[in-house]
Every structure is written in C-alpha cells, then in structure tokens.
Amino acid sequence: MTAPSTSLVSTGRPTPRAVTVSSWAVPVMVLGQFAMLAIIPVVIALVGAVRHARDRTVRWAAVLVAATYAVPLVIWLTRPDGAPSLSKDMHPAFAGLIVAASAALIVAILRARRR
C-alpha cells in the first residue's frame, strides 16, 4: 500500500485555486482603495503561477500583474513627498494598468481551464 500524494497542485486543475482567487482579488482591492494590501494577492498569484501553473500564458500574465503593481509601489516608496497611502499616491493610469493586467490573468486562467 502506498500513501496518497499531498502535492500542492491538484491534478484536475491546470492552475491552482489560490492563483485564481488572487487574480480576482487584485483589481477589487486596487479599485477599492486598498492598493497596499493588494501586494498579498499579487505575490500569491505570482508565486503560485510561476511555480505551479502549467500554462505559459498564465505565468506571463502573473508576471505582468506583478510588474504593473511594482512600478507605482516603487515610485511611492522612493518619493520623499509621497502621500501616506499608495492608493492616494497612485496615478489612475497605473490603477487602470493593474486592472487590465489582472483581467489578462483572469482570461489566461479561464482559457487554460478550457484546454
């Protein structure tokens, strides 16, 4: 008798559930003015997609989300006269790019699931 495997990746899903949930949480948090807390789902989506997703498009879309989130975060951290909140300091164009990149990740996950 052998013990069942306790792998983090389920065999029936091409993308882990944590990546899917995080990809939906990022635009909701950014649009809801919780941009600094959105770093948590961004990191979960990036690490989960890079390590466990089988589809290359999902991995690249997760990297795109992380890159679009990192730009305003670095600007906010390096500005000496920045606002007390990332949400208040972030230009609306950056918020739009983050939401668009998250939408691309969601579409990539849905397309990978259909294959």
Coordinates of N, CA and C in Angstrom, one line a residue:
M1 N 0.8 -1.2 0.0 CA 0.0 0.0 0.0 C 0.9 1.2 0.0
T2 N 0.5 2.2 -0.8 CA 1.2 3.5 -0.8 C 0.3 4.6 -0.3
A3 N 0.9 5.6 0.2 CA 0.2 6.7 0.8 C -0.1 7.7 -0.4
P4 N -1.3 8.3 -0.3 CA -1.6 9.3 -1.4 C -0.7 10.5 -1.3
S5 N -0.5 11.0 -2.5 CA 0.3 12.2 -2.6 C -0.4 13.4 -2.1
T6 N 0.4 14.3 -1.4 CA -0.2 15.5 -0.8 C 0.4 16.7 -1.5
S7 N 0.4 16.7 -2.8 CA 1.0 17.8 -3.6 C 0.2 19.0 -3.5
L8 N 0.8 20.2 -3.7 CA 0.1 21.4 -3.7 C -0.8 21.6 -4.9
V9 N -0.4 21.0 -6.0 CA -1.1 21.1 -7.3 C -2.1 20.0 -7.4
S10 N -3.3 20.4 -7.6 CA -4.4 19.4 -7.8 C -4.2 18.9 -9.3
T11 N -4.6 17.6 -9.5 CA -4.3 17.1 -10.8 C -5.4 17.5 -11.8
G12 N -6.6 17.9 -11.4 CA -7.7 18.2 -12.3 C -7.6 19.7 -12.8
R13 N -6.9 20.5 -12.1 CA -6.9 21.9 -12.5 C -5.5 22.3 -13.1
P14 N -5.5 23.0 -14.2 CA -4.3 23.5 -14.7 C -3.7 24.6 -13.9
T15 N -4.5 25.4 -13.2 CA -4.0 26.5 -12.4 C -4.5 26.3 -10.9
P16 N -3.6 26.5 -9.9 CA -4.1 26.4 -8.6 C -5.2 27.4 -8.2
R17 N -6.1 27.0 -7.3 CA -7.2 27.8 -6.9 C -6.7 29.1 -6.3
A18 N -5.6 29.1 -5.5 CA -5.1 30.3 -4.9 C -4.8 31.4 -6.0
V19 N -4.2 31.0 -7.1 CA -3.9 31.9 -8.2 C -5.2 32.5 -8.7
T20 N -6.2 31.7 -8.9 CA -7.4 32.2 -9.5 C -8.1 33.2 -8.5
V21 N -8.2 32.9 -7.3 CA -8.8 33.8 -6.3 C -8.0 35.1 -6.2
S22 N -6.7 35.0 -6.2 CA -5.8 36.1 -6.1 C -5.9 37.0 -7.3
S23 N -6.1 36.4 -8.5 CA -6.3 37.2 -9.7 C -7.5 38.0 -9.7
W24 N -8.6 37.5 -9.0 CA -9.8 38.3 -8.9 C -9.7 39.4 -7.8
A25 N -8.9 39.1 -6.7 CA -8.8 40.0 -5.6 C -8.0 41.2 -5.9
V26 N -7.0 41.1 -6.8 CA -6.1 42.3 -7.1 C -6.9 43.5 -7.6
P27 N -7.7 43.3 -8.7 CA -8.4 44.5 -9.2 C -9.4 45.0 -8.2
V28 N -10.1 44.1 -7.4 CA -11.1 44.5 -6.5 C -10.4 45.4 -5.4
M29 N -9.2 45.0 -4.9 CA -8.5 45.7 -3.9 C -8.0 47.0 -4.4
V30 N -7.5 47.0 -5.6 CA -6.9 48.3 -6.1 C -8.0 49.3 -6.4
L31 N -9.1 48.9 -7.0 CA -10.2 49.8 -7.2 C -10.9 50.2 -5.9
G32 N -10.9 49.3 -4.9 CA -11.5 49.6 -3.6 C -10.6 50.5 -2.7
Q33 N -9.5 51.0 -3.2 CA -8.6 51.8 -2.5 C -7.8 51.1 -1.4
F34 N -7.5 49.8 -1.6 CA -6.7 49.0 -0.7 C -5.5 48.5 -1.5
A35 N -4.8 49.5 -2.2 CA -3.7 49.1 -3.1 C -2.5 48.5 -2.3
M36 N -2.2 49.0 -1.1 CA -1.1 48.5 -0.4 C -1.3 47.1 0.0
L37 N -2.5 46.7 0.4 CA -2.9 45.4 0.8 C -2.9 44.4 -0.4
A38 N -3.0 45.0 -1.6 CA -3.1 44.2 -2.8 C -1.8 43.5 -3.0
I39 N -0.7 43.8 -2.3 CA 0.5 43.2 -2.5 C 0.4 41.7 -2.1
I40 N -0.4 41.3 -1.2 CA -0.6 39.9 -0.8 C -1.1 39.1 -1.9
P41 N -2.3 39.4 -2.6 CA -2.7 38.6 -3.7 C -1.8 38.7 -4.9
V42 N -1.1 39.8 -5.1 CA -0.1 39.9 -6.2 C 1.0 38.8 -6.0
V43 N 1.5 38.8 -4.8 CA 2.6 37.8 -4.5 C 2.1 36.4 -4.6
I44 N 0.9 36.1 -4.1 CA 0.3 34.8 -4.2 C 0.1 34.4 -5.6
A45 N -0.4 35.3 -6.4 CA -0.6 34.9 -7.8 C 0.7 34.7 -8.6
L46 N 1.7 35.5 -8.3 CA 3.0 35.4 -9.0 C 3.6 34.1 -8.6
V47 N 3.8 33.8 -7.3 CA 4.5 32.6 -6.9 C 3.7 31.4 -7.3
G48 N 2.4 31.4 -7.1 CA 1.6 30.2 -7.5 C 1.6 29.9 -9.0
A49 N 1.6 31.0 -9.8 CA 1.6 30.8 -11.2 C 2.9 30.3 -11.7
V50 N 4.0 31.0 -11.2 CA 5.3 30.6 -11.7 C 5.7 29.2 -11.3
R51 N 5.3 28.8 -10.1 CA 5.7 27.5 -9.5 C 4.8 26.4 -10.0
H52 N 3.5 26.6 -10.1 CA 2.6 25.5 -10.2 C 1.7 25.5 -11.5
A53 N 1.6 26.6 -12.2 CA 0.8 26.7 -13.4 C 1.5 26.0 -14.6
R54 N 0.7 25.2 -15.3 CA 1.3 24.5 -16.4 C 1.3 25.4 -17.7
D55 N 0.4 26.3 -17.8 CA 0.2 27.1 -19.0 C 1.2 28.3 -18.9
R56 N 2.0 28.5 -20.0 CA 2.9 29.6 -20.1 C 2.3 30.9 -20.1
T57 N 1.1 31.0 -20.7 CA 0.4 32.3 -20.7 C 0.0 32.8 -19.3
V58 N -0.4 31.8 -18.5 CA -0.8 32.2 -17.1 C 0.4 32.7 -16.4
R59 N 1.6 32.1 -16.6 CA 2.8 32.5 -15.9 C 3.2 33.9 -16.4
W60 N 3.1 34.2 -17.7 CA 3.5 35.5 -18.2 C 2.5 36.6 -17.7
A61 N 1.2 36.2 -17.7 CA 0.2 37.2 -17.2 C 0.4 37.5 -15.7
A62 N 0.8 36.5 -14.9 CA 1.1 36.8 -13.5 C 2.3 37.7 -13.3
V63 N 3.3 37.5 -14.2 CA 4.5 38.4 -14.1 C 4.1 39.8 -14.5
L64 N 3.2 39.9 -15.5 CA 2.7 41.2 -15.9 C 2.0 41.9 -14.8
V65 N 1.2 41.2 -14.1 CA 0.4 41.8 -13.0 C 1.4 42.3 -11.9
A66 N 2.4 41.5 -11.6 CA 3.4 41.9 -10.6 C 4.2 43.1 -11.0
A67 N 4.6 43.1 -12.3 CA 5.4 44.3 -12.8 C 4.6 45.5 -12.8
T68 N 3.3 45.5 -13.2 CA 2.5 46.7 -13.2 C 2.2 47.2 -11.8
Y69 N 2.1 46.3 -10.9 CA 1.9 46.7 -9.5 C 3.2 47.2 -8.9
A70 N 4.4 46.7 -9.3 CA 5.6 47.1 -8.7 C 6.0 48.5 -9.1
V71 N 5.7 49.0 -10.3 CA 6.0 50.3 -10.7 C 5.5 51.4 -9.8
P72 N 4.2 51.5 -9.5 CA 3.7 52.5 -8.6 C 4.1 52.3 -7.2
L73 N 4.4 51.1 -6.8 CA 4.8 50.8 -5.4 C 6.2 51.4 -5.2
V74 N 7.1 51.1 -6.2 CA 8.5 51.7 -6.1 C 8.5 53.2 -6.2
I75 N 7.7 53.7 -7.0 CA 7.6 55.2 -7.1 C 7.1 55.8 -5.8
W76 N 6.1 55.2 -5.2 CA 5.6 55.6 -3.9 C 6.6 55.5 -2.8
L77 N 7.4 54.4 -2.8 CA 8.4 54.2 -1.8 C 9.6 55.1 -1.9
T78 N 9.9 55.5 -3.1 CA 11.1 56.4 -3.3 C 10.8 57.8 -3.3
R79 N 9.6 58.3 -3.4 CA 9.3 59.7 -3.4 C 9.3 60.2 -2.0
P80 N 10.0 61.3 -1.8 CA 10.1 61.9 -0.4 C 8.8 62.6 0.0
D81 N 8.1 63.1 -1.0 CA 6.9 63.8 -0.7 C 5.6 63.1 -1.0
G82 N 5.7 61.8 -1.0 CA 4.5 60.9 -1.3 C 3.4 61.0 -0.3
A83 N 2.2 60.6 -0.8 CA 1.0 60.5 0.1 C 1.2 59.4 1.1
P84 N 0.4 59.5 2.2 CA 0.5 58.5 3.2 C 0.0 57.1 2.8
S85 N -0.7 57.1 1.7 CA -1.3 55.8 1.2 C -0.9 55.6 -0.3
L86 N -0.7 54.3 -0.6 CA -0.4 54.0 -2.0 C -1.6 54.3 -2.9
S87 N -2.7 54.1 -2.4 CA -4.0 54.3 -3.2 C -4.1 55.8 -3.5
K88 N -3.7 56.7 -2.6 CA -3.9 58.1 -2.8 C -2.7 58.7 -3.7
D89 N -1.6 58.0 -3.7 CA -0.4 58.4 -4.5 C -0.4 57.9 -5.9
M90 N -1.1 56.8 -6.1 CA -1.1 56.1 -7.4 C -1.9 56.9 -8.5
H91 N -1.3 57.1 -9.6 CA -1.9 57.7 -10.7 C -3.0 56.8 -11.2
P92 N -4.2 57.3 -11.6 CA -5.3 56.5 -12.1 C -4.9 55.6 -13.3
A93 N -3.9 56.1 -14.1 CA -3.4 55.2 -15.2 C -2.8 53.9 -14.7
F94 N -2.0 54.0 -13.6 CA -1.4 52.8 -13.1 C -2.5 51.9 -12.5
A95 N -3.5 52.4 -11.9 CA -4.6 51.6 -11.4 C -5.3 50.9 -12.6
G96 N -5.5 51.6 -13.7 CA -6.1 51.0 -14.9 C -5.2 49.9 -15.5
L97 N -3.9 50.2 -15.5 CA -2.9 49.1 -16.0 C -3.0 47.9 -15.1
I98 N -3.0 48.1 -13.8 CA -3.1 46.9 -12.9 C -4.4 46.1 -13.1
V99 N -5.5 46.8 -13.3 CA -6.8 46.2 -13.5 C -6.7 45.4 -14.9
A100 N -6.2 46.1 -15.9 CA -6.1 45.4 -17.2 C -5.2 44.2 -17.2
A101 N -4.1 44.3 -16.5 CA -3.2 43.1 -16.3 C -3.9 42.0 -15.6
S102 N -4.6 42.4 -14.5 CA -5.4 41.3 -13.8 C -6.4 40.7 -14.6
A103 N -7.1 41.5 -15.5 CA -8.1 40.9 -16.4 C -7.4 40.0 -17.4
A104 N -6.2 40.3 -17.8 CA -5.5 39.4 -18.7 C -5.1 38.1 -18.0
L105 N -4.8 38.2 -16.8 CA -4.5 37.0 -16.0 C -5.8 36.1 -15.8
I106 N -6.9 36.8 -15.5 CA -8.1 36.0 -15.4 C -8.5 35.3 -16.7
V107 N -8.4 36.1 -17.8 CA -8.7 35.5 -19.1 C -7.7 34.3 -19.4
A108 N -6.5 34.4 -19.1 CA -5.5 33.4 -19.3 C -5.8 32.1 -18.5
I109 N -6.3 32.4 -17.2 CA -6.6 31.2 -16.4 C -7.9 30.5 -16.9
L110 N -8.9 31.3 -17.4 CA -10.1 30.7 -17.9 C -9.8 29.9 -19.2
R111 N -8.9 30.5 -20.1 CA -8.5 29.8 -21.3 C -7.7 28.5 -21.0
A112 N -6.9 28.6 -20.0 CA -6.1 27.4 -19.6 C -7.0 26.3 -19.1
R113 N -8.1 26.7 -18.4 CA -9.0 25.7 -17.8 C -9.8 25.0 -18.9
R114 N -10.1 25.7 -20.0 CA -10.9 25.1 -21.1 C -10.1 24.1 -21.9
R115 N -8.8 24.2 -21.9 CA -8.0 23.3 -22.8 C -7.9 22.0 -22.2

